[in-house]
Short mmCIF file of C-alpha atoms in Angstrom, two decimals:
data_model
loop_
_atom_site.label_atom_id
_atom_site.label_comp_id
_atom_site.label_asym_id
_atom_site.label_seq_id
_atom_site.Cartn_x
_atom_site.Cartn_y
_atom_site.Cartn_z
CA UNK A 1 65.61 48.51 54.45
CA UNK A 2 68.26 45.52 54.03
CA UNK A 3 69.42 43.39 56.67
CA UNK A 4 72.08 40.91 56.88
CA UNK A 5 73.29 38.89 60.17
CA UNK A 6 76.99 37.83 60.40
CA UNK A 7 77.78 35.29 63.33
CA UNK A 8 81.17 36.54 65.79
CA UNK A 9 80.79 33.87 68.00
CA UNK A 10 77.84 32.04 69.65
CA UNK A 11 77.37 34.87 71.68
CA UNK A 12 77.61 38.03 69.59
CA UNK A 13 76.41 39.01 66.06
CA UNK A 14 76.69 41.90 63.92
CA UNK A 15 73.95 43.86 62.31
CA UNK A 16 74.95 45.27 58.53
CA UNK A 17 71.96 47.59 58.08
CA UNK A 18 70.88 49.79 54.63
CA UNK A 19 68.92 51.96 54.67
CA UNK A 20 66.95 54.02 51.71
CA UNK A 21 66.87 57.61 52.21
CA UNK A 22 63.69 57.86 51.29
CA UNK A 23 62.75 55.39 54.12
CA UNK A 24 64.10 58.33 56.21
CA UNK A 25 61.46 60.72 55.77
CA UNK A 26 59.52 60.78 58.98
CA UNK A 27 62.31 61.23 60.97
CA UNK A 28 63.50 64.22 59.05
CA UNK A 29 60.60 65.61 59.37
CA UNK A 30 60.57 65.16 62.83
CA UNK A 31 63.81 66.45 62.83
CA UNK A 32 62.68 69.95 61.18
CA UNK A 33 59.75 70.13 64.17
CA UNK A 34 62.07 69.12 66.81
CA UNK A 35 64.93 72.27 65.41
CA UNK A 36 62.02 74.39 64.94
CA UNK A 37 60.59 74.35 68.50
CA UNK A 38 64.23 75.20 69.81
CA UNK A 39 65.53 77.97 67.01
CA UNK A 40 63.89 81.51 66.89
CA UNK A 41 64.81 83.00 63.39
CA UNK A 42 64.12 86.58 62.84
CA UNK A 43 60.78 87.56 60.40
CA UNK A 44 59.29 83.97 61.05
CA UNK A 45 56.64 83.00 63.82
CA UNK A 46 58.34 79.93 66.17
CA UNK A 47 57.32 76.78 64.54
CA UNK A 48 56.74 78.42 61.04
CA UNK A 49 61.16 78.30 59.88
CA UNK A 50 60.73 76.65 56.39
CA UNK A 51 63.43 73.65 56.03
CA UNK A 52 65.64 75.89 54.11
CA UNK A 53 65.97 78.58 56.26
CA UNK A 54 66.95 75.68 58.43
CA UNK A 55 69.44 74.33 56.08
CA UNK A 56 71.48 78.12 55.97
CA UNK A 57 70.93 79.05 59.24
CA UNK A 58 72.24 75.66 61.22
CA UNK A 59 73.43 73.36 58.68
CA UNK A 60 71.47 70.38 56.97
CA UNK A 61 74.06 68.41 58.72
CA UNK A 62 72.70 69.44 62.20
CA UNK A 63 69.27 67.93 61.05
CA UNK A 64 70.22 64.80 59.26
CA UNK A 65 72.33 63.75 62.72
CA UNK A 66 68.99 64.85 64.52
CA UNK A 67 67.33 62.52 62.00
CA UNK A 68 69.64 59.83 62.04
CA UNK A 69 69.31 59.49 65.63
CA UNK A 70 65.67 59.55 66.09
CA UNK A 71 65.87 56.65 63.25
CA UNK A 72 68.86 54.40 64.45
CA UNK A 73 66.59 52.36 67.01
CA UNK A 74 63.62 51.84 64.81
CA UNK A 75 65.69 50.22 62.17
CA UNK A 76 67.81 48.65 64.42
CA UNK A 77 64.70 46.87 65.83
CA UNK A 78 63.57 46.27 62.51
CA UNK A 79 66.81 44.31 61.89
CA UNK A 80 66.72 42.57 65.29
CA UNK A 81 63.13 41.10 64.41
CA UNK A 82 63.78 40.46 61.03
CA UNK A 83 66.73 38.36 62.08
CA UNK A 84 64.93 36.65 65.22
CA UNK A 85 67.47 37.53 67.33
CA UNK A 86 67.00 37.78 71.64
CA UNK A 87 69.86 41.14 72.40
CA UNK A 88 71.29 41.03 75.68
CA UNK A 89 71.99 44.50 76.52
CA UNK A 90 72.52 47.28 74.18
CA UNK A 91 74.11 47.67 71.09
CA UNK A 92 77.46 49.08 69.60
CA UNK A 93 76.29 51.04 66.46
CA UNK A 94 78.91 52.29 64.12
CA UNK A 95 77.50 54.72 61.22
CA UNK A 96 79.22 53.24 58.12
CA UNK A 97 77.52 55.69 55.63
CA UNK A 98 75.65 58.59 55.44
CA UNK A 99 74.89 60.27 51.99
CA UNK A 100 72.45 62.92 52.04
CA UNK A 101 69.25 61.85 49.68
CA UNK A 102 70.73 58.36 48.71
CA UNK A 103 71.66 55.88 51.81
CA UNK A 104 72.58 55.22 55.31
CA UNK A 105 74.30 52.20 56.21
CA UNK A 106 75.10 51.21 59.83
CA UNK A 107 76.21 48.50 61.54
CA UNK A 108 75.64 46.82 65.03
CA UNK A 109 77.18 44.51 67.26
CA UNK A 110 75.20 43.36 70.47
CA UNK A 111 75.36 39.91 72.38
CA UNK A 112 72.52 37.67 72.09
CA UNK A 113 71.15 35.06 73.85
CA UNK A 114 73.37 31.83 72.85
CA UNK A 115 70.88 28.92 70.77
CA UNK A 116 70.36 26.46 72.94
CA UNK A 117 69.60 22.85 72.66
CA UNK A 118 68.06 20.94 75.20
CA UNK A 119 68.72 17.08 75.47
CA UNK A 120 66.95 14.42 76.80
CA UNK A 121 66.79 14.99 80.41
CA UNK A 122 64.40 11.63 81.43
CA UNK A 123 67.51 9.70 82.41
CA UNK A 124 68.55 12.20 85.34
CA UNK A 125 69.25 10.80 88.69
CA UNK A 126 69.79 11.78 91.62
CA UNK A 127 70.23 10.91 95.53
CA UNK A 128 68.64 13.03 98.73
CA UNK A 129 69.13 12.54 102.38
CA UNK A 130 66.33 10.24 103.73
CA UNK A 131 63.54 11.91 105.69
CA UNK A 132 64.03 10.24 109.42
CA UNK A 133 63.26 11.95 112.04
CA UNK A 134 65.01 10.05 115.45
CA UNK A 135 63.78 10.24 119.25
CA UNK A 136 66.78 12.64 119.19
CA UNK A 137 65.65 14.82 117.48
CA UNK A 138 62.49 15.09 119.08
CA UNK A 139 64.36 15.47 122.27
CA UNK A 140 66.30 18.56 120.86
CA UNK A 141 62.88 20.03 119.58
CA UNK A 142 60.93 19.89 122.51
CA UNK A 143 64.63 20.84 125.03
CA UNK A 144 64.68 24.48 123.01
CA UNK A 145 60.97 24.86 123.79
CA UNK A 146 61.83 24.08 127.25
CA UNK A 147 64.05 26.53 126.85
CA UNK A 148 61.58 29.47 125.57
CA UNK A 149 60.15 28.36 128.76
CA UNK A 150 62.40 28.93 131.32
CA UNK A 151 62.20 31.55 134.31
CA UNK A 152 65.33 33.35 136.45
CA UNK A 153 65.48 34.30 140.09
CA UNK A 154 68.53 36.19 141.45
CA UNK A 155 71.03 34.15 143.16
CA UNK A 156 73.43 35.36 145.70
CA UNK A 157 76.51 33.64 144.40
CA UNK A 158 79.46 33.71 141.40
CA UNK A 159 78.05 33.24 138.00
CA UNK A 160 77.87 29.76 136.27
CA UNK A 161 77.54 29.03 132.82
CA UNK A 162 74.19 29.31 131.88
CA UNK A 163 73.18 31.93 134.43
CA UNK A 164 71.51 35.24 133.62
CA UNK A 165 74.03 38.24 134.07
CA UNK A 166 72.74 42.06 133.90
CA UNK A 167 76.38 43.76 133.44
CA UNK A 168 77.41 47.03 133.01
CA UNK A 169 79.94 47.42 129.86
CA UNK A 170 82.97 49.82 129.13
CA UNK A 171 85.14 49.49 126.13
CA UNK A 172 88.13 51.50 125.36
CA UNK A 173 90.64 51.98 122.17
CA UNK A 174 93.61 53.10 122.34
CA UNK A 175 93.03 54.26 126.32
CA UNK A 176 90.15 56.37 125.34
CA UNK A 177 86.58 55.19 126.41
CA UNK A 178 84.68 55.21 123.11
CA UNK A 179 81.31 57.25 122.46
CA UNK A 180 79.19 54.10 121.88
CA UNK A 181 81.34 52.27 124.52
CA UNK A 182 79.23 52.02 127.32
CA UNK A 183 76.57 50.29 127.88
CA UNK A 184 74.43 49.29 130.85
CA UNK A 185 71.64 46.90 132.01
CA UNK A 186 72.60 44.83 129.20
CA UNK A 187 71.08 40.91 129.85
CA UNK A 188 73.40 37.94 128.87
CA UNK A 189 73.28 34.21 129.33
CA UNK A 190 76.41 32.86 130.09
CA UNK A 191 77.49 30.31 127.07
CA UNK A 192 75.17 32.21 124.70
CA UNK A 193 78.18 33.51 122.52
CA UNK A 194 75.48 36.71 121.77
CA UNK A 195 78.20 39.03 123.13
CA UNK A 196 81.97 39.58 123.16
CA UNK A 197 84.65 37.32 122.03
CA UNK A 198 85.58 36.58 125.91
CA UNK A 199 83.01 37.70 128.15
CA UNK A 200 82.21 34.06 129.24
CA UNK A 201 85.58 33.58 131.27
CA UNK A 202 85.46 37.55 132.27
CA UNK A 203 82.01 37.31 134.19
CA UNK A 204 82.34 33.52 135.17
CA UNK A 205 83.36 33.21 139.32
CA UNK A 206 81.81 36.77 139.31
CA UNK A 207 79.30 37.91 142.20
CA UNK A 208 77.12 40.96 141.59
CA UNK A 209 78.91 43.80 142.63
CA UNK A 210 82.34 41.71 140.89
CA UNK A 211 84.21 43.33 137.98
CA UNK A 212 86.76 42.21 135.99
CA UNK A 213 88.65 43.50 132.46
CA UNK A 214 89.22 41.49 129.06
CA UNK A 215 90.74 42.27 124.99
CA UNK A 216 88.22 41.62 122.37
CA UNK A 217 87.90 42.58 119.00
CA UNK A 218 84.63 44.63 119.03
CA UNK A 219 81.63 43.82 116.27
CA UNK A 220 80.28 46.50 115.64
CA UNK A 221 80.03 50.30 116.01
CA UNK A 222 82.54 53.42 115.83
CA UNK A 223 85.30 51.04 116.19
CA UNK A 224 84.32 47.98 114.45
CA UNK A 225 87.09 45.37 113.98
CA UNK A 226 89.03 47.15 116.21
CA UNK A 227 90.95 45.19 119.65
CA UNK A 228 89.16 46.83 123.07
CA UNK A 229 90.02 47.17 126.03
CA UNK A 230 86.59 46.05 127.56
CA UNK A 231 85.50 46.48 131.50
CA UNK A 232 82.35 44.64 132.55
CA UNK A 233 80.64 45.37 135.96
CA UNK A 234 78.30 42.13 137.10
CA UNK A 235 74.90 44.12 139.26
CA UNK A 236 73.06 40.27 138.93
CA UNK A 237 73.27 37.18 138.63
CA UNK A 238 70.15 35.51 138.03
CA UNK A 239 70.26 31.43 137.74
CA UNK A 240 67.59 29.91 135.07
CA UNK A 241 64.86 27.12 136.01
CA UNK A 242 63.85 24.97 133.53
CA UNK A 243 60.00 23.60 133.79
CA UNK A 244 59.53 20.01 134.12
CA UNK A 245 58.90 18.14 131.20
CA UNK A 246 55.49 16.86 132.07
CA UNK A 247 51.93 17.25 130.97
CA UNK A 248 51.53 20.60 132.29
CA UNK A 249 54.42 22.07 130.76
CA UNK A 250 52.60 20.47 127.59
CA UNK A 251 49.39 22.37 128.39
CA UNK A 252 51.77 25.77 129.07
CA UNK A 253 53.61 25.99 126.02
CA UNK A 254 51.37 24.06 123.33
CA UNK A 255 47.31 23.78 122.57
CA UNK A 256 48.16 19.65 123.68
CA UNK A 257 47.03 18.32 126.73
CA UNK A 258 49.43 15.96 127.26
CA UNK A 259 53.54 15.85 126.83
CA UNK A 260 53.07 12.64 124.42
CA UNK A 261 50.86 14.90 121.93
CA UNK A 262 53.25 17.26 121.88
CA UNK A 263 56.18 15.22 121.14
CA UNK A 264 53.68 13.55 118.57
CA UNK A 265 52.77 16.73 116.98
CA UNK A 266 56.86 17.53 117.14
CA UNK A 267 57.77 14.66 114.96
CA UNK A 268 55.39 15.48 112.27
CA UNK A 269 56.86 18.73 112.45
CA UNK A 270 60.44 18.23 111.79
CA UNK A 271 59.05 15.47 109.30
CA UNK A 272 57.38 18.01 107.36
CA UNK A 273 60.55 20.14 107.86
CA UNK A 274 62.65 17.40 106.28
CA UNK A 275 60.13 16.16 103.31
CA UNK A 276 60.47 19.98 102.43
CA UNK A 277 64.34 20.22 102.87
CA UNK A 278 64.40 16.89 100.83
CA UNK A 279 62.20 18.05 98.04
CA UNK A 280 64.93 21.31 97.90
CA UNK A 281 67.54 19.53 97.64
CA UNK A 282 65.93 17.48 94.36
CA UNK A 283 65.06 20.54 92.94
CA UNK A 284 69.40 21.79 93.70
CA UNK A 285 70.37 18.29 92.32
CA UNK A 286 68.39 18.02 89.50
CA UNK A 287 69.48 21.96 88.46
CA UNK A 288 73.32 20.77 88.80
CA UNK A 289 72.62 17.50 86.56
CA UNK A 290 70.44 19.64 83.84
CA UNK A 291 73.24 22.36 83.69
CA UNK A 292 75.91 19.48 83.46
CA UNK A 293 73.60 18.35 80.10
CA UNK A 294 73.74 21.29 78.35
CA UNK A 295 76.44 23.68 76.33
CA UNK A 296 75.85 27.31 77.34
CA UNK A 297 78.53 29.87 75.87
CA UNK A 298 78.09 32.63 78.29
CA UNK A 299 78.82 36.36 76.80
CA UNK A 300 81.74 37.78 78.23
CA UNK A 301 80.13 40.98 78.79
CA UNK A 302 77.31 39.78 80.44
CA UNK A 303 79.55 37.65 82.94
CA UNK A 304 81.37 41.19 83.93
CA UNK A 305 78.24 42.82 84.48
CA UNK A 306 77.12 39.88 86.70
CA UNK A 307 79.66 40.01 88.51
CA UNK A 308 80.12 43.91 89.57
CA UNK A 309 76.54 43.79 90.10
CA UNK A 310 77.37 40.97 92.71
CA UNK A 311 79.58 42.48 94.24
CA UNK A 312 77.99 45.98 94.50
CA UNK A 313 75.01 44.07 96.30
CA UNK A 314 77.58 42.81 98.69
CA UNK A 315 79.62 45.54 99.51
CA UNK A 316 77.16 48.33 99.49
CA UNK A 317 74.03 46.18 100.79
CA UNK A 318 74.69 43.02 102.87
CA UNK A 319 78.13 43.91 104.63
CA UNK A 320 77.01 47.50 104.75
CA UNK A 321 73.92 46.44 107.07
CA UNK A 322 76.40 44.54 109.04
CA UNK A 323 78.98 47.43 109.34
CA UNK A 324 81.24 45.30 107.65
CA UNK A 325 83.69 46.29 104.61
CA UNK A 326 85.06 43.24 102.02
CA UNK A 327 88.14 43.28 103.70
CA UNK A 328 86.99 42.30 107.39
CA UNK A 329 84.35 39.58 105.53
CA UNK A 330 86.76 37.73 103.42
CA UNK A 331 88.81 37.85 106.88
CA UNK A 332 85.81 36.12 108.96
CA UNK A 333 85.09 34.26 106.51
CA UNK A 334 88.71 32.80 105.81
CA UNK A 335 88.96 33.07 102.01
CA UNK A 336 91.71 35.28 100.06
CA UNK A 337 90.36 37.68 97.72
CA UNK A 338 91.61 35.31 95.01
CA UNK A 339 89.15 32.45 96.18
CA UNK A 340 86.52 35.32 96.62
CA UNK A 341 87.09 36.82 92.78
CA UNK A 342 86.71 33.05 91.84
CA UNK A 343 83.56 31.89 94.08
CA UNK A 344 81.97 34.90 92.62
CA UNK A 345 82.79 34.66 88.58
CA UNK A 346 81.55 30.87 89.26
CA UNK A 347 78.39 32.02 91.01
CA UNK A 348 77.68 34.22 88.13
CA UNK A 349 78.40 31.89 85.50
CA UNK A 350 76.44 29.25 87.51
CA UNK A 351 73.08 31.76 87.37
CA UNK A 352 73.65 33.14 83.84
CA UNK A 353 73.46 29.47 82.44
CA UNK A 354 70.52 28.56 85.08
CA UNK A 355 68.38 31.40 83.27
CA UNK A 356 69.07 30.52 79.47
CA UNK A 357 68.47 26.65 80.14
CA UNK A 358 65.18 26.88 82.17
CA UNK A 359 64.15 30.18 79.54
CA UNK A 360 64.69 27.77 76.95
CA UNK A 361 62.98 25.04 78.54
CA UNK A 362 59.94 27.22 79.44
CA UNK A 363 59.74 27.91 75.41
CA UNK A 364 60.81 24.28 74.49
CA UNK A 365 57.78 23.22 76.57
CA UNK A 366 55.46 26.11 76.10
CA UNK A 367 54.97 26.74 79.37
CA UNK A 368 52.42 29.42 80.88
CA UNK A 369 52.04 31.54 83.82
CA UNK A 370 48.47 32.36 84.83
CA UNK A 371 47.22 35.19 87.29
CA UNK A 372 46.73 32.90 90.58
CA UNK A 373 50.68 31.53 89.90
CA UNK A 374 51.63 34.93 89.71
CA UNK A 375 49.72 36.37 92.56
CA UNK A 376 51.15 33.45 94.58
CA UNK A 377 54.90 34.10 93.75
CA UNK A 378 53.94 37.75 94.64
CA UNK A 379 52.73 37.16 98.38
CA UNK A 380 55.93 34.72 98.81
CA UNK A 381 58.16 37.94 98.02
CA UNK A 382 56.31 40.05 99.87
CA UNK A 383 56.23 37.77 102.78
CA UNK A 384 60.08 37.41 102.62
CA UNK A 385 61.02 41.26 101.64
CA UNK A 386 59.07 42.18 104.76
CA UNK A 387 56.70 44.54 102.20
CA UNK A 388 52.44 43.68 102.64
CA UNK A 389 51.30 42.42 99.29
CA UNK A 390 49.84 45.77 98.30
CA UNK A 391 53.10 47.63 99.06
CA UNK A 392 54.68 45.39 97.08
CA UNK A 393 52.85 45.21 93.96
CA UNK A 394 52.69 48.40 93.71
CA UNK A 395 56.45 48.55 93.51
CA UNK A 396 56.37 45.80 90.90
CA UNK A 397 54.36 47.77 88.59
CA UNK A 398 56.10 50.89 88.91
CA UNK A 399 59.00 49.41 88.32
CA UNK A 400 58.31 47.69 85.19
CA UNK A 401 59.23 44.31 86.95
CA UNK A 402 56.31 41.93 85.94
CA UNK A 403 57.69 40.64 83.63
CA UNK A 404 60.35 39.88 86.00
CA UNK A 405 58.46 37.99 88.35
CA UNK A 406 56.64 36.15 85.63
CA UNK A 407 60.10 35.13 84.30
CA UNK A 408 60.89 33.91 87.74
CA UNK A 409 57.73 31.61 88.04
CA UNK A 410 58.23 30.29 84.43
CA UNK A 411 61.75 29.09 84.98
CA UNK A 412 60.18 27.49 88.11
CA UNK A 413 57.90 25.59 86.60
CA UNK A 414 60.39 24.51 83.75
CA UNK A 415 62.49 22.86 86.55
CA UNK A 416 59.55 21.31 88.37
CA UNK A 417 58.87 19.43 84.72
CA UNK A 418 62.66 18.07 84.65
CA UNK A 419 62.27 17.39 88.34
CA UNK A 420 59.09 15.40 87.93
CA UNK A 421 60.95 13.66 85.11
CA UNK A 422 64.10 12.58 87.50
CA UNK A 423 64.32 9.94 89.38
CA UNK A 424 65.38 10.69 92.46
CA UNK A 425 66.17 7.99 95.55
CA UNK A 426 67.18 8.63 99.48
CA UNK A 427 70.15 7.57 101.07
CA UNK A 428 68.34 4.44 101.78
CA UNK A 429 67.79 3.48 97.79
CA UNK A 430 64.50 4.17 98.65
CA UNK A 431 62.23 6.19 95.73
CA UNK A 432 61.44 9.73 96.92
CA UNK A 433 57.97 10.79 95.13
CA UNK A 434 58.21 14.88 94.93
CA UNK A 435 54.44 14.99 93.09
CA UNK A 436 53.01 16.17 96.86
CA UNK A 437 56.09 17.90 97.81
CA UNK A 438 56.59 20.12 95.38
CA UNK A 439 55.04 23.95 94.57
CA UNK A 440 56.04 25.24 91.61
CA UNK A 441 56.10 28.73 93.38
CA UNK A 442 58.81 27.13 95.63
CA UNK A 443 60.58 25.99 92.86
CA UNK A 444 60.70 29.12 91.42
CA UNK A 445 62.30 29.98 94.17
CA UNK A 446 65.04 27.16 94.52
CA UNK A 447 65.90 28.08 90.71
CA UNK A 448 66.36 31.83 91.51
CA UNK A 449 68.32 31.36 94.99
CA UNK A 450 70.43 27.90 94.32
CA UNK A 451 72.63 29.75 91.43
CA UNK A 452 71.54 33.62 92.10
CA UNK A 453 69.97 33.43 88.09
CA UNK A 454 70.99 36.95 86.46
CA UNK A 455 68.28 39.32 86.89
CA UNK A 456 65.94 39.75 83.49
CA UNK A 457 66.18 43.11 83.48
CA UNK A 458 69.92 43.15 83.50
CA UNK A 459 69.96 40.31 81.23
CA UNK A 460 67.62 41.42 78.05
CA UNK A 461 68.09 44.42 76.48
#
C-alpha cells in the first residue's frame, strides 16, 4: 500500500491511497464466506459454493464491493498512522479506482486536529479580586442563619411583608379555571418572590378569611407563559420571630458555645469560600490569556457540530426540565436570537480551542493521569450528577467514556502547570500564591465548565 498526504487547509487533509490487489486477499476471502453464509445454491451444501459458482450466480462485482468495504477502514487506518495524523470525525472516501486483479485507489478527506504550537506562557499575568472578608459580611452570614432559625405564630391581623401566608390559589385562562389551576394550603413568605409575579400587593392588607384577584403571567404548567387570571384566598397569616442573636442561639444552630465562635468560625468560612472563588477565577484568567497566545484554526465542521449539539442540550434538556421552549428563554433572558446564534458559535469556538491547547499542552509536557487522579475526578462527577460512585462508574465503562474522563483530568492538570507558571496579583497588587489553593481535579473542572471544551468523543474520530 502507498500513501500520500496533501494539505487543504490547516484543518483538513486528503488521503490518496493505492492499493495492490494482491494486498486485497483476506478481505475477498472474507467476502466469499460472508456471500456464502447468506446464498443457498442448488447441488452444494451452505458454506461449500466454490468462488466461481459465486462469480455466475451473483456477479464478481457483488463480492469485490463486499471486499472493498470490509477493506476501506483498514487501509484507511493504515494511511492515517502512516501519516501521523489525529482525524476528527469521520472520513469522506471517494473510490477513485477499482480494477479487478490489479489496483484500488481511493481517496479521503477528513479534518484533523490543527498543529499546534505552544509559546512561552511564563510571562502571563493576571489580576483576582482580593480575598476580604468584612464585618458585613459576617453580619449577612450569620442574619440568613437567623433566618433558618426563625419560628411563626398566627396573628389575627392583615398581612405584612415578611409574614407567613397559607393561601388558597385559583388561576384561570381565557375565563376557564385551568386543570392544574388550583391549588391549596400552599405556604408563602411575603417578599420571598417564590411565587407569582404580583402576589405580594394581592395578599398584603389581607386578613385570613380576605381574598382578592390579580394578572400574572404563570411559570409553569398547562399554561406556561400564558397571562392568568389568578384568585388567592388568605386562611392565615402567621407573623415570623426571629431568635435573638445571643449565645444561645449560638448553642441552637451551631456545635459553638458562644455567638463570638460562631461568627469566628463564619469568617473563616466565607474566607475559605473566597480563597476558592479567587483561585477559580486564576484558573478562568489564565485560560483567557493562554487562548489569547495561541493560533487555533478551528474546522468548520467541527464548529457546526458543536454548536447543534449545544443547542440540542438546551432545548431538549435544560429548558425542557424547566417547561421552557427557546422562544420564552431568549425572552426572559432579553437577548434576540441573533445575539443567542452568536453567544453560542463563540461558546463553541471558545471550548473547541480550550481542548486542542491544553491536549497539546498535556503532550508538550508529557503529562500523566494515575488511578487515584482518576478515581478522584470520578467521585466529583458523581457527587455533582447526583449518581453514587458505583452507579456511576459503571456508566463510564459501559459507555466507553474513560478515556473521556481521563482527557478531562489531563487538560486539568495542563492548566494547573500554566497557572502555577502565572503570576497572578489581587486587587490590592498583592501576590496571590495558588500552590495550596489549587486541586488539579478542580481544575479539571474550571477547564471543562469556563469554555464548555467539546466533548472527546464528539471531537476524535
Amino acid at each position: 500500500m502507498k500513501s500520500a498526504v496533501e494539505t487543504l487547509n490547516p484543518t483538513r487533509v486528503r488521503l490518496t491511497v493505492e492499493v495492490p490487489f494482491e494486498e486485497l486477499k483476506d478481505s475477498l476471502d472474507a467476502a466469499y464466506k460472508k456471500i456464502n453464509q447468506q446464498v443457498t445454491v442448488k447441488g452444494f451444501r451452505k458454506g461449500k459454493i466454490p468462488a466461481r459458482v459465486i462469480d455466475q450466480r451473483f456477479g464478481r462485482g457483488a463480492v469485490l464491493e463486499e471486499a472493498v468495504n470490509e477493506a476501506l477502514p483498514k487501509f484507511y487506518t493504515e494511511a492515517v498512522n502512516e501519516a501521523e495524523l489525529s482525524p476528527l470525525g469521520q472520513p469522506d472516501v471517494d473510490i477513485t479506482e477499482l480494477k479487478d486483479g490489479e489496483t484500488l485507489n481511493f481517496t479521503a478527506e477528513v479534518d484533523i486536529r490543527p498543529s499546534l504550537e505552544i509559546p512561552d506562557y511564563s510571562g502571563i499575568e493576571v489580576e483576582v479580586d482580593a480575598v476580604e472578608v468584612t464585618d458585613e459580611d459576617i453580619e449577612k452570614s450569620v442574619e440568613q442563619l437567623r433566618e433558618r432559625f426563625a419560628s411563626t405564630s398566627p396573628v389575627e391581623r392583615a398581612a405584612e411583608e415578611g409574614d407567613v401566608v397559607t393561601i388558597d390559589l385559583e388561576a384561570k385562562v381565557d375565563g376557564e379555571v385551568l386543570e392544574d389551576g388550583i391549588a391549596n394550603g400552599v405556604s408563602y413568605t411575603i417578599g420571598s418572590g417564590e411565587l407569582l409575579e404580583g402576589i405580594d400587593d394581592a395578599v398584603k392588607g389581607l386578613e385570613a378569611g380576605g381574598e382578592a384577584t390579580f394578572t400574572s403571567e404563570l411559570k409553569g404548567g398547562s399554561a406556561a407563559g400564558r397571562e392568568a387570571e389568578v384568585t388567592v384566598k388568605v386562611t392565615q397569616v402567621a407573623a415570623r420571630e426571629l431568635p435573638e442573636l445571643d449565645d444561645e442561639f449560638a448553642q441552637l444552630a451551631s456545635e459553638f458555645d458562644t455567638l463570638d465562635e460562631l461568627k469566628a468560625d463564619s469568617r473563616k468560612r466565607l474566607a475559605d469560600m473566597k480563597t476558592y472563588d479567587q483561585a477559580t477565577q486564576a484558573q478562568e484568567r489564565v485560560l483567557e490569556k493562554l487562548l489569547e497566545l495561541v493560533e487555533v484554526p478551528v474546522p468548520e465542521k467541527l464548529l457546526e457540530d458543536e454548536i447543534n449539539t449545544r443547542k440540542h442540550n438546551l432545548e431538549h434538556h435544560q429548558l425542557g426540565q424547566m417547561g421552557l421552549d427557546l422562544e420564552k428563554y431568549l425572552e426572559i433572558q432579553g437577548k434576540t436570537a441573533e445575539e443567542f446564534e452568536t453567544e453560542t458559535r463563540e461558546a463553541a469556538v471558545k471550548g473547541i480551542k480550550t481542548q486542542f491547547v491544553l491536549d497539546e499542552l498535556v503532550k508538550v509536557e508529557k503529562l500523566n493521569v494515575n488511578q487515584e487522579e482518576l478515581t478522584e475526578h470520578l467521585m466529583r462527577r458523581a457527587a455533582s450528577s447526583g449518581m453514587s460512585p458505583d452507579q456511576f462508574a459503571q456508566a463510564v465503562v459501559e459507555g466507553g467514556q474513560v478515556p473521556l474522563l481521563v482527557g478531562e483530568v489531563a487538560r486539568g492538570k495542563a492548566l494547573a502547570v500554566v497557572v502555577e507558571a502565572a503570576t497572578v496579583k489581587d486587587t490590592n497588587g498583592e501576590l496571590v500564591d495558588l500552590d495550596d489553593e489549587e486541586d488539579e481535579t478542580e481544575t479539571a473542572e474550571t477547564a471543562e465548565a469556563s469554555a464548555e471544551a467539546a466533548d472527546e468523543e464528539k471531537t476524535e474520530g
